[in-house]
Coordinates of C-alpha atoms in Angstrom, one line a residue:
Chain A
X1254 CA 1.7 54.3 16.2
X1255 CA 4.8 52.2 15.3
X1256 CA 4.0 49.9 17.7
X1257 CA 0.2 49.3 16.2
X1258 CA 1.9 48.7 12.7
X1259 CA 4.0 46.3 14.2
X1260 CA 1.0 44.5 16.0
X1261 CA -0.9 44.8 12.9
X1262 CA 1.8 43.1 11.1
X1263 CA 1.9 40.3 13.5
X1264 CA -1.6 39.7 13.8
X1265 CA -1.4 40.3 9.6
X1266 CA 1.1 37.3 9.2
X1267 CA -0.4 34.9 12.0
X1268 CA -4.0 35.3 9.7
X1269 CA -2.2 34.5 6.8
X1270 CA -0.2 31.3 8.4
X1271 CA -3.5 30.0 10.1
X1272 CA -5.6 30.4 7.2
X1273 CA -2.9 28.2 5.0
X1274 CA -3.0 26.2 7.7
X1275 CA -6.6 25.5 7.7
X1276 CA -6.4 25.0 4.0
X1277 CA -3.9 22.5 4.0
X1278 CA -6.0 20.5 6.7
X1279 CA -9.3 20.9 4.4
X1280 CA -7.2 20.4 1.3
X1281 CA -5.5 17.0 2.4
X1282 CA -7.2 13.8 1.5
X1283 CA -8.8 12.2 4.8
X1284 CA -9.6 8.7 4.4
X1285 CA -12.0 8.5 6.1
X1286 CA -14.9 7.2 4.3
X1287 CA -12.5 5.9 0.8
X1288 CA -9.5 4.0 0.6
X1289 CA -9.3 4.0 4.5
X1290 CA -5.8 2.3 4.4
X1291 CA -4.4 6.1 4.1
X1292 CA -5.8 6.9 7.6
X1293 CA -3.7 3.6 9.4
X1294 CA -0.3 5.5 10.2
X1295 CA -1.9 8.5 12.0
X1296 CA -4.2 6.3 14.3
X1297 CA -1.2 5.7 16.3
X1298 CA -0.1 9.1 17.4
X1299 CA -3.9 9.1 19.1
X1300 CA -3.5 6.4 21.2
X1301 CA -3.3 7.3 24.5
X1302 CA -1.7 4.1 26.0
X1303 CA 0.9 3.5 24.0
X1304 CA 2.8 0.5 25.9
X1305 CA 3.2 -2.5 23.7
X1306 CA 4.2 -5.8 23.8
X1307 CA 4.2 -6.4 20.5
X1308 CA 4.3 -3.9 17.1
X1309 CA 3.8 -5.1 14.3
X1310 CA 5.4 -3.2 10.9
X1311 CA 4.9 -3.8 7.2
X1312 CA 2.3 -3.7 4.7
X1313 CA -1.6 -5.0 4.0
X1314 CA -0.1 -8.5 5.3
X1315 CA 0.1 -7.1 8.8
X1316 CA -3.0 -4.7 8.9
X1317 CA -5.3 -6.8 7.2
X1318 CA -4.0 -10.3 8.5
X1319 CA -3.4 -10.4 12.1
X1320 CA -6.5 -8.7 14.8
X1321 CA -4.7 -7.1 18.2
X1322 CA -8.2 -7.6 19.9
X1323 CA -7.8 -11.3 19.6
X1324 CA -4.3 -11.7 20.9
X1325 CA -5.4 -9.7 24.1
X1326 CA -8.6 -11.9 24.6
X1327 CA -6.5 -15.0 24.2
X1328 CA -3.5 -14.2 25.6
X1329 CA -3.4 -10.6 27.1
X1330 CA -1.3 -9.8 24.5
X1331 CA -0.6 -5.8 23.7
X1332 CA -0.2 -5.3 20.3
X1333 CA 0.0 -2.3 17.3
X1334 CA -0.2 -2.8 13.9
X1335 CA 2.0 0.4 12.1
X1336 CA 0.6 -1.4 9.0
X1337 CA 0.5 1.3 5.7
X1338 CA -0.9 -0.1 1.8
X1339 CA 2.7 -1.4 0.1
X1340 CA 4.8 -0.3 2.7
X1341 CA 8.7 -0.4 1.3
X1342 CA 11.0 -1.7 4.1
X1343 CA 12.9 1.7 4.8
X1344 CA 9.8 2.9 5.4
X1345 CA 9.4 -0.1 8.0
X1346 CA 12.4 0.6 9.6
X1347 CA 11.8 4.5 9.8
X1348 CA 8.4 3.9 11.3
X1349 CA 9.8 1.4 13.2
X1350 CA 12.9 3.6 14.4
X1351 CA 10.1 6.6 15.3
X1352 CA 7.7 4.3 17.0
X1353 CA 10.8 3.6 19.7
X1354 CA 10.8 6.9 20.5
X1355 CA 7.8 6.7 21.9
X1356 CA 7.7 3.0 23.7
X1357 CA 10.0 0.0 23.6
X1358 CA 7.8 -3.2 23.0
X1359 CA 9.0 -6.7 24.0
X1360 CA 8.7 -8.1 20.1
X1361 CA 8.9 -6.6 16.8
X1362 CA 7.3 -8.5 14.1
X1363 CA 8.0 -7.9 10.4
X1364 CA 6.6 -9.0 7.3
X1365 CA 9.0 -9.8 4.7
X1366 CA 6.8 -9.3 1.6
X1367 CA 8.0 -5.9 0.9
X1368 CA 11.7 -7.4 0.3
X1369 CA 10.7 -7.7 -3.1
X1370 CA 10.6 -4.0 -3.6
X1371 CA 14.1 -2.3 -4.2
X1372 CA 12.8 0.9 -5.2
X1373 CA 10.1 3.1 -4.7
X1374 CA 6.9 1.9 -6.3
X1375 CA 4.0 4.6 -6.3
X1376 CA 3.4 8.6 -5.0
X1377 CA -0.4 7.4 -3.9
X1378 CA 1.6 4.4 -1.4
X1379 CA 4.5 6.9 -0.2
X1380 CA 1.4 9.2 0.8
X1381 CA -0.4 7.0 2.6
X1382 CA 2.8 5.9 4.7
X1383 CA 4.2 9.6 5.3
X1384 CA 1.8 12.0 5.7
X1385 CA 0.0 10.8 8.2
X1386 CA 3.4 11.0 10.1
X1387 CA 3.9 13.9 12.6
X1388 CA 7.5 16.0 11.5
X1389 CA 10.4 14.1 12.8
X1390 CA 13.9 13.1 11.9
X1391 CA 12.6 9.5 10.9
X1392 CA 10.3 11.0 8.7
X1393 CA 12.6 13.2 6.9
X1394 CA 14.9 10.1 6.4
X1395 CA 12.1 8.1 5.2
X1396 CA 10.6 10.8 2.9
X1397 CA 13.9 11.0 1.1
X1398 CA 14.7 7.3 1.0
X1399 CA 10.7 6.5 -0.7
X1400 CA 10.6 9.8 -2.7
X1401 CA 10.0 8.9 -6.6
X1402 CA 12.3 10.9 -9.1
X1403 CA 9.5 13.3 -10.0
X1404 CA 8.5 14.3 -6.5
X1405 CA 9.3 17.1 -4.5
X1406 CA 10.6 17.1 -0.8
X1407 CA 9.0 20.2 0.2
X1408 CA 5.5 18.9 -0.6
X1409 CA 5.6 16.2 2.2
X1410 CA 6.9 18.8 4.7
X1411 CA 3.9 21.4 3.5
X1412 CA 1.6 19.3 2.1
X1413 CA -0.8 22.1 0.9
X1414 CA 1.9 22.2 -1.9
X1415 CA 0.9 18.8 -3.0
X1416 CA -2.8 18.6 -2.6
X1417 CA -3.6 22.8 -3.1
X1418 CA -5.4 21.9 -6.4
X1419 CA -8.1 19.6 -4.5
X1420 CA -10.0 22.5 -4.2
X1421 CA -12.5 21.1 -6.7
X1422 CA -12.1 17.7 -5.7
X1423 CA -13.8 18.6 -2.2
X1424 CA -16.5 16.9 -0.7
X1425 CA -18.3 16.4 2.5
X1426 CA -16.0 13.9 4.3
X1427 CA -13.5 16.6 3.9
X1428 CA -15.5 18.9 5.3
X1429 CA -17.1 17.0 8.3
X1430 CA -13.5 15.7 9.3
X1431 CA -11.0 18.9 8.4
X1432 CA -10.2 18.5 12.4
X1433 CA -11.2 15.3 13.6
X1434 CA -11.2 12.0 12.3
X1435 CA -13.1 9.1 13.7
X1436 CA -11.5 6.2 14.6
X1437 CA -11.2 3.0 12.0
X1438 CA -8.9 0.4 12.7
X1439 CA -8.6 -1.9 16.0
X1440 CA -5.0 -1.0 16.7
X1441 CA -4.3 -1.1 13.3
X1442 CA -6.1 -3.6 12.4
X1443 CA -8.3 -2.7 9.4
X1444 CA -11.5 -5.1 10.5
X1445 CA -13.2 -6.4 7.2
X1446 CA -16.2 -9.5 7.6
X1447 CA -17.1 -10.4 4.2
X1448 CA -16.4 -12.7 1.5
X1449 CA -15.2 -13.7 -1.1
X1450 CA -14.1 -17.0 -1.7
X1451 CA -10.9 -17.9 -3.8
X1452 CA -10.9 -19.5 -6.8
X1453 CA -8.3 -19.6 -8.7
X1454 CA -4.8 -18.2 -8.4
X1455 CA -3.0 -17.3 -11.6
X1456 CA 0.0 -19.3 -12.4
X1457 CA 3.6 -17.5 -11.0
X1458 CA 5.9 -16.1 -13.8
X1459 CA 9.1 -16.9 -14.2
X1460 CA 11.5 -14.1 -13.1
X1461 CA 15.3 -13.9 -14.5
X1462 CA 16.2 -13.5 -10.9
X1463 CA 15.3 -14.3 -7.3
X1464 CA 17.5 -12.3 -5.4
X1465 CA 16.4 -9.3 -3.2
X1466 CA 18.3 -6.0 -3.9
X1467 CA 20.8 -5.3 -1.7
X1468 CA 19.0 -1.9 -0.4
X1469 CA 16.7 -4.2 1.2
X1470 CA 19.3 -6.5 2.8
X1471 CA 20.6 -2.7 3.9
X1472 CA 17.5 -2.1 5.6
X1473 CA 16.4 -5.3 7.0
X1474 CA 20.0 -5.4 8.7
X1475 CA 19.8 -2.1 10.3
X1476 CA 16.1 -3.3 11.7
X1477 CA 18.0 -6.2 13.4
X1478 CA 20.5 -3.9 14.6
X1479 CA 18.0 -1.3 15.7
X1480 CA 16.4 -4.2 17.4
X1481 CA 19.5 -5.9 19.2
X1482 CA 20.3 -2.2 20.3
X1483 CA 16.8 -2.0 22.1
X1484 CA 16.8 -5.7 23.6
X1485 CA 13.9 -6.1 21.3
X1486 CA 13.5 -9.6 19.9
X1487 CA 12.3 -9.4 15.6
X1488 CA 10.3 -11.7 14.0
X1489 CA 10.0 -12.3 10.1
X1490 CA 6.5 -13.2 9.2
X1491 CA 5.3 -14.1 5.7
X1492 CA 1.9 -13.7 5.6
X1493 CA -0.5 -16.8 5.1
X1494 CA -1.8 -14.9 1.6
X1495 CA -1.6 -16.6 -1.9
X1496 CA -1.4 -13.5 -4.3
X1497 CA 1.2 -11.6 -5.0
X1498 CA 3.1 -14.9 -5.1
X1499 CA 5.9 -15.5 -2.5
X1500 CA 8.3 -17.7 -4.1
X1501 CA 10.4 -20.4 -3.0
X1502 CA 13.7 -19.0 -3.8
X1503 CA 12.9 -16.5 -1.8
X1504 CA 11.9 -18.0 1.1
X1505 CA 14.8 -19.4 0.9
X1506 CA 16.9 -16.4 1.1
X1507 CA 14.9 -15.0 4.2
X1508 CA 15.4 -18.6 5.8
X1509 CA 18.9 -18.4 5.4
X1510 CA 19.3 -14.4 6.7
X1511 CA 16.8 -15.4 9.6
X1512 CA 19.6 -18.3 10.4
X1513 CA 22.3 -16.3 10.1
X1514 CA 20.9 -13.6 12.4
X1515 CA 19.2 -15.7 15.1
X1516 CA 16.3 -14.7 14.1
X1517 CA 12.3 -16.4 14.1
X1518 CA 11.2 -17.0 10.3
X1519 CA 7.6 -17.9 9.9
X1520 CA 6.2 -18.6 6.6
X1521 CA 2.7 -19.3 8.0
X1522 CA 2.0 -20.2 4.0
X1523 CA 3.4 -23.3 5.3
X1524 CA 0.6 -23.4 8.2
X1525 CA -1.9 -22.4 6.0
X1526 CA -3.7 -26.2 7.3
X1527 CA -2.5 -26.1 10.7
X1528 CA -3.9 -22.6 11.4
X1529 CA -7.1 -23.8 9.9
X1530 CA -7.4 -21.0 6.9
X1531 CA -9.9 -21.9 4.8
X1532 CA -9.6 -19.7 1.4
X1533 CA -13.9 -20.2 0.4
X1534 CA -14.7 -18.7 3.9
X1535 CA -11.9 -16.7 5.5
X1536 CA -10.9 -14.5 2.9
X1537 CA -12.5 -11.3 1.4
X1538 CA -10.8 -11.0 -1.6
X1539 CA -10.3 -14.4 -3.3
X1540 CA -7.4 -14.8 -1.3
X1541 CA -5.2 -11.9 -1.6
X1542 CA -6.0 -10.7 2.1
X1543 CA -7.8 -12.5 5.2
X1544 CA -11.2 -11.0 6.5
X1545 CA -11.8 -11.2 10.5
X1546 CA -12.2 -15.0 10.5
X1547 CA -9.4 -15.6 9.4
X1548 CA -7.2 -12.9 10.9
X1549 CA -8.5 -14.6 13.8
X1550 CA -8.0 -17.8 13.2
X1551 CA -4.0 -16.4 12.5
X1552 CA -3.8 -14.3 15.6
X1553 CA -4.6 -17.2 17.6
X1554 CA -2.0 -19.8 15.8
X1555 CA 0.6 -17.1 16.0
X1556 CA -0.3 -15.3 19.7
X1557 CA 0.9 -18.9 20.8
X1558 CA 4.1 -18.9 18.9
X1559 CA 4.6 -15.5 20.6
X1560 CA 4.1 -16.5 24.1
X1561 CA 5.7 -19.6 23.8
X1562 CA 8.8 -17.9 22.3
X1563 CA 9.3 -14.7 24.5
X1564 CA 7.4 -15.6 27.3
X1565 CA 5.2 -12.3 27.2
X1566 CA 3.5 -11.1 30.4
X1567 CA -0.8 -11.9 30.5
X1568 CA -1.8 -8.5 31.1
X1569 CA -5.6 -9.9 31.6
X1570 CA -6.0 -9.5 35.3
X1571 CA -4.1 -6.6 35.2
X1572 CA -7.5 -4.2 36.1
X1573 CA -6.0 -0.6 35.0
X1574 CA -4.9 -2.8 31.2
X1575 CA -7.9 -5.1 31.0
X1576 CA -10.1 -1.8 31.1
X1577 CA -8.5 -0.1 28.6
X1578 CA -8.8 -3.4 26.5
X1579 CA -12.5 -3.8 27.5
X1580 CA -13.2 -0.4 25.9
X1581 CA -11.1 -2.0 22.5
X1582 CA -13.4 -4.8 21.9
X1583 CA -16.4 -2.7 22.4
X1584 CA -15.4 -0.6 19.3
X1585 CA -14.4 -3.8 18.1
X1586 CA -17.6 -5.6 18.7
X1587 CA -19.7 -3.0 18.1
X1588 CA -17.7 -2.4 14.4
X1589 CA -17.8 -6.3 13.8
X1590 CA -21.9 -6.2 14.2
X1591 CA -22.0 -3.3 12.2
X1592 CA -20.5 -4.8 8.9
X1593 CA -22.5 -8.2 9.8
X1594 CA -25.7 -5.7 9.1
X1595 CA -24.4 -4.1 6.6
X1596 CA -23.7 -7.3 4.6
X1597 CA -27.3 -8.4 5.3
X1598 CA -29.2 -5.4 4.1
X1599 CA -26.8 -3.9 0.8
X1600 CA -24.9 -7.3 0.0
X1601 CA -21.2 -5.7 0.6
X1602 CA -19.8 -3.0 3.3
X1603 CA -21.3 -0.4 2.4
X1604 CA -19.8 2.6 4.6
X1605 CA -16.7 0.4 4.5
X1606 CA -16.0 0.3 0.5
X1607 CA -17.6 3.0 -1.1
X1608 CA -15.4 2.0 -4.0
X1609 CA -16.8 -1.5 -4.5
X1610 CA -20.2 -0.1 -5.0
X1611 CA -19.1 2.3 -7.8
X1612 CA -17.0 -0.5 -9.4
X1613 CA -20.3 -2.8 -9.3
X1614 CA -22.4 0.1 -11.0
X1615 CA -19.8 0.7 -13.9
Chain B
X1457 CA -13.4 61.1 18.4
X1458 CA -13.1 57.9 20.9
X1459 CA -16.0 56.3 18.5
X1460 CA -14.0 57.5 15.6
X1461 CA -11.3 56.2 16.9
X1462 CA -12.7 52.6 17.7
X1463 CA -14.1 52.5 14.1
X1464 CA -10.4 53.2 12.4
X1465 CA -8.9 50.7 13.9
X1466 CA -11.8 48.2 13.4
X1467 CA -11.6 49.0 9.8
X1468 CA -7.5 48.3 10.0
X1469 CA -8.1 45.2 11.6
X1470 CA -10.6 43.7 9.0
X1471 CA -8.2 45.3 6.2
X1472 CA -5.5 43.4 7.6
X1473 CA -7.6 40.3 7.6
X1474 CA -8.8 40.4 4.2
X1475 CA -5.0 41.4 2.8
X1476 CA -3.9 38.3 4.8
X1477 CA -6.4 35.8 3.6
X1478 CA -5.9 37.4 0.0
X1479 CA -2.1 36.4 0.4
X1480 CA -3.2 33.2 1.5
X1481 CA -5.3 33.0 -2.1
X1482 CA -2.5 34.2 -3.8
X1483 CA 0.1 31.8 -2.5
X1484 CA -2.1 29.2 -3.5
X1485 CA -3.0 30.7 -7.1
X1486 CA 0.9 31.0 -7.6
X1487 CA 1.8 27.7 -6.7
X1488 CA -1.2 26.4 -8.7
X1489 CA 0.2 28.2 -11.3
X1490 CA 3.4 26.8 -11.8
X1491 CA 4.1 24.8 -15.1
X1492 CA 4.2 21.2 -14.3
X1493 CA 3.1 21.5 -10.6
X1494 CA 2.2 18.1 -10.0
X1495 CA -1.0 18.1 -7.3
X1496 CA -4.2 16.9 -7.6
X1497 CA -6.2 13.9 -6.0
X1498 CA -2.8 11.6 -5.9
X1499 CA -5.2 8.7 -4.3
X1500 CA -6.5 8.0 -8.1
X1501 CA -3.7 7.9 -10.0
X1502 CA -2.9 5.8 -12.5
X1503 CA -1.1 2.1 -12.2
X1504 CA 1.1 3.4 -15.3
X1505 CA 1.8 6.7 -16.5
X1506 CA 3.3 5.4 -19.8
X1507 CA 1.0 4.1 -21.9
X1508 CA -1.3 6.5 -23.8
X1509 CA -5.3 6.0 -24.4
X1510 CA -4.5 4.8 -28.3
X1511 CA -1.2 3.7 -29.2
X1512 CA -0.1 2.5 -32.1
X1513 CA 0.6 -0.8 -33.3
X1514 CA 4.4 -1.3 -31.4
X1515 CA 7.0 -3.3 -33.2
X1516 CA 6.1 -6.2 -31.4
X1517 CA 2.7 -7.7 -30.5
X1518 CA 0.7 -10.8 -30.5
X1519 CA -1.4 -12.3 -32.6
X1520 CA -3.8 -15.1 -31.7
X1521 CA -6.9 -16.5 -33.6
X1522 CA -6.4 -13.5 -35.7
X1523 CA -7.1 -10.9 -33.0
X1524 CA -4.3 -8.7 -32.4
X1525 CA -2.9 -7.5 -29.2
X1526 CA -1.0 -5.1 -28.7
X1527 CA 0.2 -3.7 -24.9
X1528 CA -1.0 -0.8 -24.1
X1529 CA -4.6 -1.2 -26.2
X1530 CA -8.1 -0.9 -24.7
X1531 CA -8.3 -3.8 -23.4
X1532 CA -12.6 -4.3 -23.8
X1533 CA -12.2 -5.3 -27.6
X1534 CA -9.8 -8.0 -27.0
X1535 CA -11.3 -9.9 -24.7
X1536 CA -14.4 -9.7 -26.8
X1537 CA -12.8 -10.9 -29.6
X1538 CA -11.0 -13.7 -27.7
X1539 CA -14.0 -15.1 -26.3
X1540 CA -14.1 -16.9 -22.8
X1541 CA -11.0 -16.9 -21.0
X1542 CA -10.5 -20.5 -19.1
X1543 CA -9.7 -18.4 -15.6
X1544 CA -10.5 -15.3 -14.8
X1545 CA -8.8 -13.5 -11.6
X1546 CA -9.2 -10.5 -10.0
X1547 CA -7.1 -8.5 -7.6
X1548 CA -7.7 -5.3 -6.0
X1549 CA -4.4 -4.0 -5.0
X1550 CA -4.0 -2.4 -1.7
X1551 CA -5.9 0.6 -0.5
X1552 CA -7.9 -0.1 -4.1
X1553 CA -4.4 1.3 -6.4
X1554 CA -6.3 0.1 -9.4
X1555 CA -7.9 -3.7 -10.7
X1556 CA -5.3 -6.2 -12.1
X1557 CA -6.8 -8.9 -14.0
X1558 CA -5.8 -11.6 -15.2
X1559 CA -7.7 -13.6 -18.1
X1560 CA -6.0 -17.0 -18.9
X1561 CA -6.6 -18.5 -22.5
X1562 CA -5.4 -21.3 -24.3
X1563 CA -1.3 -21.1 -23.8
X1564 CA -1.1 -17.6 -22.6
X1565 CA -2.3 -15.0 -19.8
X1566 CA -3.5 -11.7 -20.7
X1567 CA -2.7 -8.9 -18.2
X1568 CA -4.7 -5.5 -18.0
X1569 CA -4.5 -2.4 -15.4
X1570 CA -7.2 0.1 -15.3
X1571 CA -7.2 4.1 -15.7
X1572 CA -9.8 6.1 -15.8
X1573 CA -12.5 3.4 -15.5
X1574 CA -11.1 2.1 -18.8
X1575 CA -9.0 -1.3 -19.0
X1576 CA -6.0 -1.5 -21.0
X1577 CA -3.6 -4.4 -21.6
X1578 CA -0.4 -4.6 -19.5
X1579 CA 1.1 -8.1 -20.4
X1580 CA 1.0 -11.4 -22.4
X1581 CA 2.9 -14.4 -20.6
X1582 CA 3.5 -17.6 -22.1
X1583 CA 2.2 -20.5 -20.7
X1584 CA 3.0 -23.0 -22.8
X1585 CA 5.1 -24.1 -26.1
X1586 CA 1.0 -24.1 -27.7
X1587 CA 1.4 -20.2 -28.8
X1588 CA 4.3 -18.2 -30.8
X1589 CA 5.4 -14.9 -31.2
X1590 CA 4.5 -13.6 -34.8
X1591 CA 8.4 -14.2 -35.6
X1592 CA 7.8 -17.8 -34.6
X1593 CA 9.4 -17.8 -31.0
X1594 CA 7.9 -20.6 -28.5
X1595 CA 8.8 -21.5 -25.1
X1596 CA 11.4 -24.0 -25.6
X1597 CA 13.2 -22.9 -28.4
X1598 CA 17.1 -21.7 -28.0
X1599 CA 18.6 -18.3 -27.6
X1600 CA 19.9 -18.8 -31.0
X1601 CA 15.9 -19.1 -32.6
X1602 CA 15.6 -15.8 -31.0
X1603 CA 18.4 -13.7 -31.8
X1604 CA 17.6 -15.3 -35.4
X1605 CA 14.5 -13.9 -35.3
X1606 CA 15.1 -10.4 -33.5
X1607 CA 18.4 -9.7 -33.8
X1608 CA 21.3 -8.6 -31.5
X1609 CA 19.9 -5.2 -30.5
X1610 CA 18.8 -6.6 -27.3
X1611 CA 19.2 -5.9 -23.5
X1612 CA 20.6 -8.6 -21.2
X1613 CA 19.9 -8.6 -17.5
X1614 CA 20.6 -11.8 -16.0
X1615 CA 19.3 -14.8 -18.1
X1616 CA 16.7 -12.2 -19.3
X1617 CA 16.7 -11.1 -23.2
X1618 CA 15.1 -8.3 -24.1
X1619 CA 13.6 -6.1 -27.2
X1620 CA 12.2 -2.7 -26.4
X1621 CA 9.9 -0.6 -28.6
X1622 CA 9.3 2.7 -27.2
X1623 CA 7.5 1.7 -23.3
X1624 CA 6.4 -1.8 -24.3
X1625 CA 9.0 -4.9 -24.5
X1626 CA 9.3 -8.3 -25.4
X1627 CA 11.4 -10.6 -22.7
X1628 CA 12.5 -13.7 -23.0
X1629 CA 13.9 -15.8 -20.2
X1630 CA 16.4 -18.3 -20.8
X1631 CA 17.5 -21.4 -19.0
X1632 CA 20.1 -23.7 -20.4
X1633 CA 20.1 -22.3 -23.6
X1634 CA 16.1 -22.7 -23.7
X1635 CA 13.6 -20.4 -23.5
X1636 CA 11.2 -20.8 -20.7
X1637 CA 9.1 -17.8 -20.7
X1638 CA 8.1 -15.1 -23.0
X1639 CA 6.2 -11.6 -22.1
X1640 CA 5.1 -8.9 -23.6
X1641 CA 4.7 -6.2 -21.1
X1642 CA 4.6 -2.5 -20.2
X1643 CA 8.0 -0.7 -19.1
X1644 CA 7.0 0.4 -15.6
X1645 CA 10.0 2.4 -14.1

């Protein structure tokens, strides 16, 4: 009889955990059908063949910029994008210091934009780069170092504690993917065809100061320690984007640290002509990010850098590689005609930017 | 009595069930319940939390053409009122964290945010010595014009003077003892 209670207990308390459980799954958001940037950071943890030449970490200037699928057509180039919307630079390094738990690539390649943020900037941003985190040490560093003063810890270990009042927020994306997600970027690549052409950028304002704070400094030196430790070679990237302005004095700075640490600096604003961007075709929103011509256009400029510089293995004939690869661009392909038809029949991406059509309506 | 049996400990077992999934609710309803608890669809919020839907008119504002701006006001009025802007930009900030536009008029640009489908104004910049403050202040005057005209109670951070009303100041940037930029903007911590 004792024993039953005991068993009913048990059985009592496992109910009680799985149905939280299944709430918290239902309850978080799932990006899968808006603001798809919050589903990037998980993506990863899926991949099955997670051997990489190349990772790239940082914000929309990595994910929406540079296309993995070109750099293995071209030059049999492996590559990740751990890309999340305004990632801070601890938040970098943590993924960065997490992902080498799992592989060590050849390069790491960082984009420097986010130097410019010394503190944390938004709860929606942290979000999108933590939850979709599995529990680890680098997570519980990073979660503390992004946390804003009015959040709570607990709630990104338990997120049913943040998102419990979505209850009436539900709809049927959350439904159809409360325990599988579909698939969305190109290994992290967030693929985007249309356009819009750029036509004016507004003026940059004057700041009182150009210097990065030093938190930043912190955490871009312990990437380049992290990386010499590995035998992993970094690059600093600056994306080829024209808004939010880059300025001078701070490429300067970044010049100057990528000197003093040996390290490869690329402003590829400087390229802009070389690479052969061209802001009325290759961009999709008036220049702020690149659409798949010109993240193309980009992986191919910089894919030669890469192999030029490290002297990275052509994995193309390599049979067991190229078919995993072959099965990439068919998603990729297949996602690229997709959004081609999409533009054709509604105008805009439709199933892409379910946003941009309410936007237009209002 | 086997059948009895069977149908006792079926009727524990869905008991059981039910008092766990009712926890379960509970849980939930109690941490729904706490004051503050901040939850909620965190993938729309706000690019500020500071300003509210009508403030008053702050202690510094701008005037131009007779329209008044003030940061922090609706932002549709305005930019009725000021006609045309000469540029007009658009940028959707990553993952689509709200619309910041940027209307450029005659010697200034006008900066707004958007929250809950409604725009509201989140800076004035200078662009050129064509506009003043209501106090008179141009780019190009000296640090002295402006502490003539606002006083000492200002903060300094770097060459950076400025005048803070509640969540809205008034910066000015000077280089060489000459100002070369004035905003009005939102605090944003």
């Amino acid at each position: 009889m004792k024993r039953k209670r005991v068993l009913n207990i048990l059985i009592a308390v496992l109910i009680l955990v799985l149905t939280l459980a299944f709430l918290e799954k239902l309850l978080m958001p799932k990006y899968m059908t808006e603001i798809l940037e919050g589903a990037l950071i998980s993506e990863y943890y899926k991949e099955e063949y997670k051997e990489h030449d190349v990772i790239f970490i940082g914000d929309c200037e990595v994910y929406e910029n540079f296309s993995p699928v070109k750099l293995w057509e071209e030059y049999g180039i492996r590559s990740f994008i751990r890309g999340s919307a305004q990632q801070l630079i601890w938040q970098s390094y943590y993924l960065l210091e997490e992902t080498l738990k799992y592989e060590k690539p050849g390069v790491v390649v960082f984009n420097v934009l986010s130097m410019k943020y010394g503190k944390p900037q938004k709860e929606a941003y942290n979000r999108m780069a933590l939850d979709g985190m599995p529990l680890s040490l680098s997570k519980l560093k990073s979660i503390k170092a992004s946390m804003l003063p009015d959040e709570e810890f607990i709630t990104y270990i338990f997120p049913i504690l943040r998102y419990h009042s979505r209850w009436d927020e539900l709809s049927r994306e959350d439904i159809e993917y409360v325990f599988r997600k579909r698939k969305i970027t190109h290994n992290g690549y967030l693929m985007r065809v249309d356009v819009k052409p750029l036509d004016t950028v507004p003026r940059a304002k004057i700041l009182p100061n150009y210097r990065f704070d030093d938190i930043c400094y912190e955490y871009l030196d312990k990437m380049v320690n992290l990386c010499k430790k590995n035998n992993i070679e970094l690059v600093l990237i600056k994306a080829p984007t024209l808004y939010p302005h880059w300025y001078d004095e701070w490429d300067e700075k970044i010049k100057e640290y990528a000197r003093e640490n040996n390290l490869l600096y690329y402003n590829f604003l400087d390229y802009i002509d070389e690479i052969g961007i061209d802001f009325s075709t290759d961009t999709y929103d008036a220049g702020l990010h690149l659409n798949l011509s010109g993240a193309e256009k980009l992986s191919v400029y910089f894919g030669k850098i890469l192999k030029e510089n490290f002297n990275l293995t052509d994995y193309r004939n390599d049979d067991e590689v190229r078919k995993i690869w072959e099965r990439k661009k068919v998603f990729y392909y297949s996602m690229k005609e997709d959004q081609y038809k999409e533009l054709e029949t509604y105008g805009y991406l439709k199933s892409y930017n379910i946003r941009r059509e309410e936007s237009e309506m209002n | 009595m086997a059948n009895t049996d069977i149908k006792k400990s079926k009727n524990i077992m869905v008991l059981v069930i039910l008092l766990a999934v009712l926890a379960a609710g509970i849980i939930i309803f109690i941490i729904s319940s706490q004051p503050g608890s901040n939850s909620g669809n965190i993938t729309r919020t706000e690019p500020s939390q500071q300003a509210s839907n009508e403030p008053e008119m702050p202690e510094y504002y701008f005037e131009y053409n007779g329209v008044e701006i003030a940061i922090g006001a609706k932002a549709a009025p305005i930019t009725e009122a000021l006609g045309e802007p000469i540029h007009y930009f658009e940028a959707q900030s990553c993952a689509f964290e709200g619309m910041d536009r940027i209307y450029t008029y005659a010697g200034f640009d006008l900066q707004t945010y958007t929250k809950n489908d409604e725009e509201y104004v989140f800076s004035i910049s200078f662009l050129d010595d064509t506009v003043t403050t209501r106090e008179g202040i141009a780019i190009s005057d000296s640090l002295d014009d402006v502490i003539e005209a606002y006083g000492q109670d200002y903060e300094n951070s770097f060459n950076q003077y400025s005048y803070t009303d509640n969540n809205y100041k008034l910066s000015f940037i000077i280089e060489d003892n000459e100002v070369v930029s004035i905003e009005y903007a939102l605090i944003v911590e």
